[in-house]
Coordinates of C-alpha atoms and ligand atoms in Angstrom, one line a residue:
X1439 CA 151.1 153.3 -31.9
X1440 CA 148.6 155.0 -29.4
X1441 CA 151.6 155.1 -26.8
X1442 CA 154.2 156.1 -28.7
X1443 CA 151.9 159.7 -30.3
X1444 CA 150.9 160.0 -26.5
X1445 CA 154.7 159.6 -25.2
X1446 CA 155.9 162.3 -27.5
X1447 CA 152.6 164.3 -27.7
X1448 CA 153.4 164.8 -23.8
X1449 CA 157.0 165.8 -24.1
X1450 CA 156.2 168.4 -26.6
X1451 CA 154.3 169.8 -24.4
X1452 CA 155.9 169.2 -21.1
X1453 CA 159.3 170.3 -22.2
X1454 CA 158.9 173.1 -25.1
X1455 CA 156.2 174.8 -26.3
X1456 CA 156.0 173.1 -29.9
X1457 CA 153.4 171.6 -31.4
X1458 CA 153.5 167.7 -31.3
X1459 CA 155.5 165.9 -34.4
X1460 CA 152.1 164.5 -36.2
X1461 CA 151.1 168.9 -36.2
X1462 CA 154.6 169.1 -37.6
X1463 CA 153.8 166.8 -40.0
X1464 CA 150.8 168.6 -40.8
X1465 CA 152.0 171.8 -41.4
X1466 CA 154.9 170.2 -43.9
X1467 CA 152.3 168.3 -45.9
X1468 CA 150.3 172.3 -46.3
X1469 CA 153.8 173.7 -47.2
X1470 CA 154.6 171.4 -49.8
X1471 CA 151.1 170.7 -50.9
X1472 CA 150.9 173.4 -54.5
X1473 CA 148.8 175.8 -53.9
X1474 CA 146.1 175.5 -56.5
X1475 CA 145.5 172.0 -55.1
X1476 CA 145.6 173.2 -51.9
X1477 CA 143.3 176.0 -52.7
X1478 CA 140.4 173.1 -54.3
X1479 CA 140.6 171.1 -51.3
X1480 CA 140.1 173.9 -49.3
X1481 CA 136.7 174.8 -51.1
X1482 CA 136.1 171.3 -51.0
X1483 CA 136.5 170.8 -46.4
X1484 CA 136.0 174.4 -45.6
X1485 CA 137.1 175.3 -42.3
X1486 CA 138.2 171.7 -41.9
X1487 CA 141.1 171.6 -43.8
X1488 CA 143.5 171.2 -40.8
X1489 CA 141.5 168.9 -38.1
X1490 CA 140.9 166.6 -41.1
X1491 CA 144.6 166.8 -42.6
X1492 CA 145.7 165.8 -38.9
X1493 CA 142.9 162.7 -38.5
X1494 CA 144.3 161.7 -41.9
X1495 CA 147.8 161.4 -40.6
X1496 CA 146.2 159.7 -37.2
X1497 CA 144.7 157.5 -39.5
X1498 CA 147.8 156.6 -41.6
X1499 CA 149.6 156.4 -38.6
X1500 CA 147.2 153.3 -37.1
X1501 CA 147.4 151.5 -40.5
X1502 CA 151.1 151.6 -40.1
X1503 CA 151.1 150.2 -36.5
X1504 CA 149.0 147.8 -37.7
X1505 CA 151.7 146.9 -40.3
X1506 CA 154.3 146.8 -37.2
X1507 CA 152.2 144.6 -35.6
X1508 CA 151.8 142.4 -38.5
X1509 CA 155.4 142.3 -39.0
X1510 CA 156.0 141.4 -35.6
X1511 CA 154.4 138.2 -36.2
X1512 CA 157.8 136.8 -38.0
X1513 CA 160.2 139.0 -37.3
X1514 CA 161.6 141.7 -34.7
X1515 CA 163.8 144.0 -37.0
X1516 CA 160.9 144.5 -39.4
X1517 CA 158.4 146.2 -37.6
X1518 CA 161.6 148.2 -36.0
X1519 CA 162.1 149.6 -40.0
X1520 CA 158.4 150.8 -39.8
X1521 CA 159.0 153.0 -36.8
X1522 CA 162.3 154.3 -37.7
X1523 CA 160.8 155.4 -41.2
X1524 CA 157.5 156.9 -39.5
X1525 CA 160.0 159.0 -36.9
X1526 CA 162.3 159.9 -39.6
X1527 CA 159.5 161.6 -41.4
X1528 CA 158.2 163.2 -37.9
X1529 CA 161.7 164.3 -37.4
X1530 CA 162.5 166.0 -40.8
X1531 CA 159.0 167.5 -40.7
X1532 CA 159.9 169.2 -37.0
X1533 CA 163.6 170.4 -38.5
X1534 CA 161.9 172.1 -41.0
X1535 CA 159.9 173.9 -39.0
X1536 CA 161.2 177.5 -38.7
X1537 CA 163.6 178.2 -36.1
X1538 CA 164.0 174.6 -34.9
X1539 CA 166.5 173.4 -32.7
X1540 CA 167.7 170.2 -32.3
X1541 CA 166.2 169.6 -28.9
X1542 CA 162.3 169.8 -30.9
X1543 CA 163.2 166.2 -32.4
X1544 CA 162.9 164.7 -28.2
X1545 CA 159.5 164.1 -29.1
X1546 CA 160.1 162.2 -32.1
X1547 CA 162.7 160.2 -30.4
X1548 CA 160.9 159.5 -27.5
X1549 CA 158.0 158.5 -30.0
X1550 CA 160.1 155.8 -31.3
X1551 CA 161.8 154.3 -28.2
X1552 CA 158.1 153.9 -27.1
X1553 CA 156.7 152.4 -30.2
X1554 CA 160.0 149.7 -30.6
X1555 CA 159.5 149.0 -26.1
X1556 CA 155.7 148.4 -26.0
X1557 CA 155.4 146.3 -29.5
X1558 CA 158.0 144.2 -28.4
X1559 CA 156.3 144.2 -24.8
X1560 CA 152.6 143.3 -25.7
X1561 CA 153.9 141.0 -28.4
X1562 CA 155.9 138.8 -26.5
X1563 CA 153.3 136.5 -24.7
X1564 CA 151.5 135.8 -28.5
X1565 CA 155.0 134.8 -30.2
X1566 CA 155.3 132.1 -26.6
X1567 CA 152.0 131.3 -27.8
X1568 CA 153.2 130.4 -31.4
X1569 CA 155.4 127.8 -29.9
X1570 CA 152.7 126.2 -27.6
X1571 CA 149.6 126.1 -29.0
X1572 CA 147.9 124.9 -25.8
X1573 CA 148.3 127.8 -23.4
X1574 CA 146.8 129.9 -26.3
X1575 CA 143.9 131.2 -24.6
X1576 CA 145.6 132.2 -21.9
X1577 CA 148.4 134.1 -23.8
X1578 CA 145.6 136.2 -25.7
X1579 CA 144.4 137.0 -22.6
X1580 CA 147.6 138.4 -21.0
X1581 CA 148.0 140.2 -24.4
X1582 CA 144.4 142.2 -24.5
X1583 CA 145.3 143.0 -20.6
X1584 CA 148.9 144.2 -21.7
X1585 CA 148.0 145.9 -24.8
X1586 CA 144.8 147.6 -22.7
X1587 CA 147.0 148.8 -20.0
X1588 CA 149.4 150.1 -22.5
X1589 CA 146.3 152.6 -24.2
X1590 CA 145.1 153.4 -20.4
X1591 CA 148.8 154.7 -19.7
X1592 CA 148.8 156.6 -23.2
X1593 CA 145.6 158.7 -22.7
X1594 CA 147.4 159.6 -18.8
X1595 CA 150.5 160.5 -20.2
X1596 CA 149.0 162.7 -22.9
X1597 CA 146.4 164.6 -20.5
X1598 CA 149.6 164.5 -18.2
X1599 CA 151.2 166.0 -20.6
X1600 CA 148.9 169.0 -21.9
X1601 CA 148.3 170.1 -18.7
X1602 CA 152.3 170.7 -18.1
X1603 CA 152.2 172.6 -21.3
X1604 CA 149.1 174.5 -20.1
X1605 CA 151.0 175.8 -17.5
X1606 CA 153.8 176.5 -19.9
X1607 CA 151.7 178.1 -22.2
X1608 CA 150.0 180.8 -19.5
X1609 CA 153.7 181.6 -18.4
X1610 CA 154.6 182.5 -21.8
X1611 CA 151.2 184.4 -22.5
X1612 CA 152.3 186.3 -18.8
X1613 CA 155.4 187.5 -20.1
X1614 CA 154.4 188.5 -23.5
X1615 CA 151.7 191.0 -21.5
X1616 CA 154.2 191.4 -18.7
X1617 CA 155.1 195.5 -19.0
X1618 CA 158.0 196.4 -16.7
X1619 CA 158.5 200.4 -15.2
X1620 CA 161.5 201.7 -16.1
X1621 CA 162.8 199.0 -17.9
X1622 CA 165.0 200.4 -20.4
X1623 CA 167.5 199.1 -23.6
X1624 CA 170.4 201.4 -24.4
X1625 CA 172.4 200.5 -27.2
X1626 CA 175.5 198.9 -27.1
X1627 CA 178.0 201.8 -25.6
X1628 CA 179.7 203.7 -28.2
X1629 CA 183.3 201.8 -29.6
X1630 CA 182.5 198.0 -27.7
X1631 CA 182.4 196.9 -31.3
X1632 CA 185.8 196.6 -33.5
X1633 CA 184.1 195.9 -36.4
X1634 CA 186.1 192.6 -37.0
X1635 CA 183.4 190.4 -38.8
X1636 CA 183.5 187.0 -37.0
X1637 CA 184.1 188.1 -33.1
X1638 CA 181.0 187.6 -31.4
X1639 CA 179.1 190.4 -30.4
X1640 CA 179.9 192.6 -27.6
X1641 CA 176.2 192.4 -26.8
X1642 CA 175.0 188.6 -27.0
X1643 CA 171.3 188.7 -27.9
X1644 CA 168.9 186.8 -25.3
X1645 CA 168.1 183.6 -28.1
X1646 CA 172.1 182.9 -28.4
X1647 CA 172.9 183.3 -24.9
X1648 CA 174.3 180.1 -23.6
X1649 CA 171.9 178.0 -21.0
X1650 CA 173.3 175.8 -18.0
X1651 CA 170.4 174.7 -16.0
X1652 CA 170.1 170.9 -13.9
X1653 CA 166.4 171.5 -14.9
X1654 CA 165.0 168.9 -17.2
X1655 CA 161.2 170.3 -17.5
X1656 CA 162.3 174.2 -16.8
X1657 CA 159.9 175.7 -14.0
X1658 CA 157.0 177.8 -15.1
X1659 CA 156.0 180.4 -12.9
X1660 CA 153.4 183.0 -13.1
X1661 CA 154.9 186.4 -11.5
X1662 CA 151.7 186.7 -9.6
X1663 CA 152.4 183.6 -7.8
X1664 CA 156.1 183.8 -7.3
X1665 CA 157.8 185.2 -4.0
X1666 CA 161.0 185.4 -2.5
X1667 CA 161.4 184.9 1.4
X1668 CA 164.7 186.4 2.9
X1669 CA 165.3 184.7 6.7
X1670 CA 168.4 183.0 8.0
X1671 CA 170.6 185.2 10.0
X1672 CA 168.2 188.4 9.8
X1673 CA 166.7 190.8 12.3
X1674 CA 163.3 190.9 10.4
X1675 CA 162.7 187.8 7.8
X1676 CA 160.6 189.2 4.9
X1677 CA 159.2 187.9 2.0
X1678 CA 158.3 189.9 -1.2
X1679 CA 156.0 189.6 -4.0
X1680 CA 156.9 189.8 -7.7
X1681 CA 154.6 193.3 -7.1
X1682 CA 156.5 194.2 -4.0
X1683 CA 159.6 194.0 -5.6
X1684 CA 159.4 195.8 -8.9
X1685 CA 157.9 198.2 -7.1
X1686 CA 161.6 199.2 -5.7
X1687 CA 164.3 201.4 -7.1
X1688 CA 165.9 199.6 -10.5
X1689 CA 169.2 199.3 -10.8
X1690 CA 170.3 198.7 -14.3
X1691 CA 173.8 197.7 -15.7
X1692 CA 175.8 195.8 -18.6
X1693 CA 177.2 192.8 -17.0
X1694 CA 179.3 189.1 -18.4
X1695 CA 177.8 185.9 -17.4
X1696 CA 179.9 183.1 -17.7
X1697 CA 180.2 179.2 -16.7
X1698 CA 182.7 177.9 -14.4
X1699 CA 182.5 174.7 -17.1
X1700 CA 183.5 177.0 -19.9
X1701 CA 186.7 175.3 -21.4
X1702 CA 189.9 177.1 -22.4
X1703 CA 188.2 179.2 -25.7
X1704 CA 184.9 177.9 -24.8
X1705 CA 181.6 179.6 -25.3
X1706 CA 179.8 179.4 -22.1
X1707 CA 179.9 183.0 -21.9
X1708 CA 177.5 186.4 -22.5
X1709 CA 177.1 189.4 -22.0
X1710 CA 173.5 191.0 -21.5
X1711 CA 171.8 194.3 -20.6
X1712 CA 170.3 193.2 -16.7
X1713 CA 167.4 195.3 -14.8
X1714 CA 166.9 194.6 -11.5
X1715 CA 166.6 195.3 -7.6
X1716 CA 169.7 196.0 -5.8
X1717 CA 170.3 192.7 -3.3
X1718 CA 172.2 195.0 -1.3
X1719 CA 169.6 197.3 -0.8
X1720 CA 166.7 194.6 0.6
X1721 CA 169.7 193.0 2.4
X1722 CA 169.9 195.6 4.3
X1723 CA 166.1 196.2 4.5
X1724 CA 166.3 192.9 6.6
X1725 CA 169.1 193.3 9.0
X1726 CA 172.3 191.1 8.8
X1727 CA 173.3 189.1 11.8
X1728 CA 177.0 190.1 11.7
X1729 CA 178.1 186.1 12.0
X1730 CA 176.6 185.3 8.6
X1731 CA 179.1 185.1 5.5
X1732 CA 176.8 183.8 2.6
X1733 CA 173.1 183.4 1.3
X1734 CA 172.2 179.9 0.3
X1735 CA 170.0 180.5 -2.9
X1736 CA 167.6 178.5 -4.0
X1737 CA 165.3 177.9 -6.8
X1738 CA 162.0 177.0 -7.3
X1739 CA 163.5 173.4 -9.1
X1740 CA 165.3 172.7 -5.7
X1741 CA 168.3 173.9 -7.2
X1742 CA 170.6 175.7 -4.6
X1743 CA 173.9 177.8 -4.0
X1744 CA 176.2 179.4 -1.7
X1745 CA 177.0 183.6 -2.4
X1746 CA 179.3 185.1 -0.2
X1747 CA 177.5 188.0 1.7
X1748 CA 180.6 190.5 0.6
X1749 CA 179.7 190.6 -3.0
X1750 CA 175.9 190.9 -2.5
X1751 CA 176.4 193.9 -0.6
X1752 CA 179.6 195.5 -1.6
X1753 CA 179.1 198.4 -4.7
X1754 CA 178.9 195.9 -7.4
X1755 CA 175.4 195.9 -8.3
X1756 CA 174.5 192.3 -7.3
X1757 CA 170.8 192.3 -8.6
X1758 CA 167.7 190.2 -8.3
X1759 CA 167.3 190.6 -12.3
X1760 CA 164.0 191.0 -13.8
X1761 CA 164.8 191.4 -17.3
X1762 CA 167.7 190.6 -19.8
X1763 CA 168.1 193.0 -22.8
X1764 CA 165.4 195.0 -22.2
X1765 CA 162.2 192.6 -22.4
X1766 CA 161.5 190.4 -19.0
X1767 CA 163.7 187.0 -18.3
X1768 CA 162.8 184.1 -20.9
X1769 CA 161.5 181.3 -19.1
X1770 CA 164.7 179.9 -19.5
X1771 CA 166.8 182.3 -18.0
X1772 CA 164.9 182.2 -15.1
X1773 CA 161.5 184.1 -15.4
X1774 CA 160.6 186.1 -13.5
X1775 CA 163.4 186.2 -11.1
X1776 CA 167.1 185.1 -11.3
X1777 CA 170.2 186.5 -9.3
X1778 CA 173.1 188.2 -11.1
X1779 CA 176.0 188.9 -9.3
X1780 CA 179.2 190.2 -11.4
X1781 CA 182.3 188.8 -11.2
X1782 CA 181.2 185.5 -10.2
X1783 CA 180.8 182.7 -11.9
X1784 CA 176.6 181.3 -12.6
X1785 CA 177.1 178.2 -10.1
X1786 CA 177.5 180.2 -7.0
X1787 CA 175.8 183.2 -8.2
X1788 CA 173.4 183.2 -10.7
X1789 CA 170.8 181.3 -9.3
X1790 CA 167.5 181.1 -12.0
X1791 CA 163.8 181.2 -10.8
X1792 CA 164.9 182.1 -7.6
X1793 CA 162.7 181.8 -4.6
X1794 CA 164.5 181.1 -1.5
X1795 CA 167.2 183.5 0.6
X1796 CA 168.7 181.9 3.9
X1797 CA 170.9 184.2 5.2
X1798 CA 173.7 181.7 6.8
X1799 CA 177.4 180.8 7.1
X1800 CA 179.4 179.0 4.8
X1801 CA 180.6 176.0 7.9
X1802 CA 176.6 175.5 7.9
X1803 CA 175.8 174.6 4.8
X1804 CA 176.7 172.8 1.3
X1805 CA 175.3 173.6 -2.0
X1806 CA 174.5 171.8 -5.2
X1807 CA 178.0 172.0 -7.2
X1808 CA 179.8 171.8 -3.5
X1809 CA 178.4 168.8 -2.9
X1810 CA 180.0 167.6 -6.1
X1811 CA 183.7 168.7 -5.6
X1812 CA 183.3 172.0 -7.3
X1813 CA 185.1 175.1 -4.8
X1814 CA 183.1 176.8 -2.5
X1815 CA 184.3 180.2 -3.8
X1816 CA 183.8 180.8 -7.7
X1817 CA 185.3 184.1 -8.5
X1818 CA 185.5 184.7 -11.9
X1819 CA 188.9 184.0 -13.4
X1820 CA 190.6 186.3 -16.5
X1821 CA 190.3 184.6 -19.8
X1822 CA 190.5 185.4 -22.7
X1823 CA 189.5 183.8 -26.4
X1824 CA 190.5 183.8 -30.3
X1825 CA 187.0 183.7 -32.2
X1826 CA 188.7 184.8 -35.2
X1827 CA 190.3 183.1 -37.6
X1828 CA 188.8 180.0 -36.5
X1829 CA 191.2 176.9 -35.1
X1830 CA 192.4 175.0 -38.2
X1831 CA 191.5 177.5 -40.9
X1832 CA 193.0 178.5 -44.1
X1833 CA 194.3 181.8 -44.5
X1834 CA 196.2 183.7 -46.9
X1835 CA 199.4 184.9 -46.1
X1836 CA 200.4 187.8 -45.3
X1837 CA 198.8 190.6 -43.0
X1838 CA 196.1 188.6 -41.0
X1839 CA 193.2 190.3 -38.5
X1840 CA 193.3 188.3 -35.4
X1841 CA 190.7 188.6 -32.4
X1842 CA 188.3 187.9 -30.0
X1843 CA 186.8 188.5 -26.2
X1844 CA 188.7 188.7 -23.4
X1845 CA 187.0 189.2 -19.3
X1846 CA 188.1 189.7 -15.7
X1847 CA 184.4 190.5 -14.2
X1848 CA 184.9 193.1 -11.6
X1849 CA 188.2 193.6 -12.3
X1850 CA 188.3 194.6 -15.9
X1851 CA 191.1 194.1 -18.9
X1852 CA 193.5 196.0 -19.5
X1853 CA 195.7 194.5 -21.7
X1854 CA 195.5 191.6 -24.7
X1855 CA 198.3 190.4 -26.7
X1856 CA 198.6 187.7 -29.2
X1857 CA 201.5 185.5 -29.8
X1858 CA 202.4 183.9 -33.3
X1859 CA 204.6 180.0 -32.8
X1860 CA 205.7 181.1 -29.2
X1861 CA 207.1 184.6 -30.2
X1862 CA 207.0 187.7 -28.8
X1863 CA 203.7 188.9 -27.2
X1864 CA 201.7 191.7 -29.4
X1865 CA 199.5 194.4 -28.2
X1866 CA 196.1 194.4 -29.8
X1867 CA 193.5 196.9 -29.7
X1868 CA 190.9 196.6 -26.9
X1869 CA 187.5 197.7 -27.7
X1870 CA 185.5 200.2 -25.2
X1871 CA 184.0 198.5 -22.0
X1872 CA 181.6 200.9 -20.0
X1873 CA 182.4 198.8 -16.8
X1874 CA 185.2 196.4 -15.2
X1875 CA 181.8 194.0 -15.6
X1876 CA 181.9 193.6 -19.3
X1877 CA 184.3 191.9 -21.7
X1878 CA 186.4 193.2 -24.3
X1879 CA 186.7 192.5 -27.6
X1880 CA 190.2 192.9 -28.7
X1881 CA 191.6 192.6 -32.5
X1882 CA 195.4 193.4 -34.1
X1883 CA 196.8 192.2 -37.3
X1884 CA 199.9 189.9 -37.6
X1885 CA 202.0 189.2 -40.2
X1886 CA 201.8 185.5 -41.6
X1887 CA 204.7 183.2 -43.9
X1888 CA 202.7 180.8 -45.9
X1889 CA 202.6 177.6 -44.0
X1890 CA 201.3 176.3 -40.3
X1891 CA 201.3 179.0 -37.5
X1892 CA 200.3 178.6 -34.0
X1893 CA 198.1 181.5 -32.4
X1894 CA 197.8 182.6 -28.6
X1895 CA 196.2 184.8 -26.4
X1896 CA 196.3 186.1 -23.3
X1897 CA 195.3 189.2 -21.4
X1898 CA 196.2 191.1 -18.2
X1899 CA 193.6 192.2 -15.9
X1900 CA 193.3 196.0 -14.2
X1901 CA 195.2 194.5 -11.0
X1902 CA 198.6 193.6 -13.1
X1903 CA 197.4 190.3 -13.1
X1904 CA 198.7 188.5 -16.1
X1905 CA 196.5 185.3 -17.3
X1906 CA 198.3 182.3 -16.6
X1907 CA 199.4 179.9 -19.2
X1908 CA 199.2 176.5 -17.2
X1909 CA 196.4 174.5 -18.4
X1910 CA 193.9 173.7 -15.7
X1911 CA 190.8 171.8 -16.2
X1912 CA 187.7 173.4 -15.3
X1913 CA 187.2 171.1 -11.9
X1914 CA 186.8 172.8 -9.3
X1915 CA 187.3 176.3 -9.8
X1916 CA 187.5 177.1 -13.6
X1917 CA 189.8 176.4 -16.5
X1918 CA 193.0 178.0 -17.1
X1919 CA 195.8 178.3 -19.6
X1920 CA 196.1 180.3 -23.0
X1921 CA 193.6 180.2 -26.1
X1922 CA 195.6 178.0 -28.3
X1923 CA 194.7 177.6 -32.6
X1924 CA 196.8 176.4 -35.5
X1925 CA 196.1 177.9 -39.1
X1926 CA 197.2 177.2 -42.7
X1927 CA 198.4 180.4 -44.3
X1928 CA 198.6 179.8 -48.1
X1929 CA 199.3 182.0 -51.1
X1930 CA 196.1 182.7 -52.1
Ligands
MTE1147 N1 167.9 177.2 -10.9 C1 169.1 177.1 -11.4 N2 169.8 178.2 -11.6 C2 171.1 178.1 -12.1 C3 171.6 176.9 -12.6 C4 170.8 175.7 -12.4 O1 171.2 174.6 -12.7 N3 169.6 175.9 -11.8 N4 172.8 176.9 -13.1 C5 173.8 178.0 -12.8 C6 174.9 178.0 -13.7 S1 176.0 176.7 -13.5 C7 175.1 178.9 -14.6 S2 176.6 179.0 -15.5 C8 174.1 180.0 -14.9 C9 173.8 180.0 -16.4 O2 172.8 180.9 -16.7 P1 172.1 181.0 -18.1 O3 171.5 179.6 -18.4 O4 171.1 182.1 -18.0 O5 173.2 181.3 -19.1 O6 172.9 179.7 -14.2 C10 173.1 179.3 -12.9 N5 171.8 179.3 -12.3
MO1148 MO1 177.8 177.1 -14.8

């Protein structure tokens, strides 16, 4: 039992910055508990109330365990039932908590697999014991050694734990306090918005926008201890402070991140307000070695990639971002300083918690996702994607508002048309776009005959370019191929 709260105590802590399940638990029982009750007990513990609530549910929690173990004596599935009920409760108590996200139930889970692994560990030398009553001294002894191990490793991975999450926790109390000059938050530019409910918004807010990281634990790290170090190929290696580089001219802009794993109609895609430093301008503050073609990023997490030199320094406003939407990076993407390069996709651009800068060449070096098969060079490709109606819905027939996003980073759209069961294409409106950086959102209305119809999309780019319609998977340079969906029309 002592394990299995110190296992999921620790990744609480270690991996979000919840409370542990048994404070979850807690904090149900206060929510549920009426409140003239609650109100008497209170009077009757004073100041107590929560510290005893929580050594109540300790308590409880050993007297089950002890159950387990008692079950354990003639069976194995038994004691199993006691743990899955326990983490059932743990898990509905931390899904009720507000805002929860399916990832806060890891604790829980983790919980279990411990409880279920150790009993059936420290249990196994008293149930060889049953069956030969001769070596039982010896057995109990293996068992008390087994079992003491067990609690030695639980109180290391709980302090192990906290002090992770203390780490966490400063970051987060850093950020809050964190003011940044200059900094600003527009509003989304006039006309980006059609006003077609169920397109996703021009402007995807910070807690929505998608996350790819290798990370498991994401790094914490205080801006007073973070620097970057440009060297490599460069007349004068430097290496800045979080101070020394906010202290720089900011460069702000509105600019579409997007996956190179994003799937034909996928949603691994945003778009964000970014504040930054120009890379271009401290590239040039260190001197390029005209051989070089690429800087090798690399993160604090080990994580690395390869960014060709021409679209750090050409006019696109490659940045070393210090703030998404107006307030500084969350932790998760990449606090306090992450590369954004437009028209690129993340995996060879947009390199999180950044602290590493080799200016080199391409021949010299392999990165993360290169290593893996994915292409060297990850320019953006144009896309484009149907949010509304959804794939498979019913509609009514008859005039039908159709749309979505479409995006060629650093190219721009300039065209979207929609196709109903392999018909001609139809323009649809594009909403505003203050930048080739940015997506559009694009809507029209078709005309719909009661039964099945087949959607498609595609767009043309500000080159001429029109979007291709042979499916591609995403391996090794992005997906291609129209936005497909099917709906029902019906009369009513
Ligand atoms: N340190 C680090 N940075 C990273 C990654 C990563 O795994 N580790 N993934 C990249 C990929 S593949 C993408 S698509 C973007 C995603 O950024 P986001 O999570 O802020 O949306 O981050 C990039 N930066
Ligand atoms: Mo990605």
């Amino acid at each position: 039992m002592f394990v299995g709260l110190a296992t999921s105590y620790a990744t609480a802590m270690a991996l979000t910055i919840r409370e542990s399940p048994v404070v979850a638990v807690a904090e149900l029982i206060i929510r549920i508990t009426p409140g003239p009750v609650a109100e008497r007990l209170i009077r009757f513990v004073g100041q107590l109330d929560k510290p005893l609530l929580i050594l109540g549910i300790v308590l409880f929690l050993l007297a089950m365990g002890a159950v387990a173990g008692l079950l354990a004596r003639t069976s194995v599935v038994r004691p199993v039932v006691v743990w899955v009920a326990l983490a059932a409760i743990g898990a509905t108590a931390v899904m009720l908590q507000p805002g929860a996200r399916a990832v806060d139930v890891l604790p829980v889970m983790v919980g279990l697999v411990t409880w279920v692994a150790v009993l059936s560990a420290i249990v196994k030398p008293l149930i060889t014991e049953r069956h030969h009553p001769e070596i039982v001294s010896r057995e109990r002894r293996v068992f008390l050694s087994v079992a003491s191990v067990f609690a030695l490793a639980a109180v290391g991975i709980a302090g192990a734990g906290r002090i992770v999450g203390r780490g966490r926790r400063h970051v987060v109390e850093s950020r809050r306090l964190l003011r940044l000059d200059g900094v600003t938050l527009p509003p989304a530019p006039p006309a980006t918005t059609l006003g077609l409910a169920g397109i996703s918004p021009w402007q995807t807010p910070n807690d929505d926008f998608y996350l790819i990281h290798t990370a498991i634990s994401v790094p914490t790290i205080e801006p007073k201890d973070w620097t970057l170090r440009i060297h490599g190929l460069v007349d004068r290696e430097l290496t800045l402070t979080y101070d020394d580089l906010v202290a720089r001219r900011l460069t702000e802009a509105w600019v579409t991140l997007n996956c190179v794993s994003n799937e034909v109609g996928g949603d691994l895609v945003g778009n964000a307000w970014w504040s930054g430093i120009r890379v271009a301008d401290i590239l040039e503050e260190v001197g390029l070695d005209p051989t070089a073609d690429c800087v090798l990023q690399t993160s604090e997490d080990g994580w690395n990639c390869s960014t060709p030199l021409t679209a750090l320094t050409d006019d696109r406003n490659a940045m070393l971002a210090v703030a998404m939407n107006g307030k500084p990076l969350p932790i998760e993407h990449g606090f306090p300083v992450r590369t954004i390069v437009p028209g690129l996709y993340g995996y060879v651009s947009a390199t999180k918690w950044v602290v590493d800068y080799e200016v080199t060449r391409f021949a010299d070096v392999a990165a993360f996702w290169t290593q893996r098969g994915w292409s060297e060079q990850g320019p953006v490709k144009i896309s484009s994607r149907i949010d509304v109606p959804r794939s498979g819905a019913d509609v009514v027939a008859g005039k039908v508002n159709v749309g979505g996003l479409a995006w060629a980073q650093h190219t721009g759209i300039a065209a979207v048309e929609v196709a109903v069961d392999g018909g001609e294409w139809l323009p649809a409106e594009l909403g505003a776009s203050p930048s080739k950086d940015t997506w559009v959102q694009w809507a029209l209305t078709v005309d719909l005959d009661e039964g099945e119809h087949e959607l498609r999309v595609r767009a043309t780019d500000k080159d001429g370019l029109v979007q291709t319609g042979v499916l591609r998977d995403v391996v090794p340079d992005g997906a291609t191929g129209w936005h497909t969906i099917r709906v029902d029309a019906g009369s009513d």
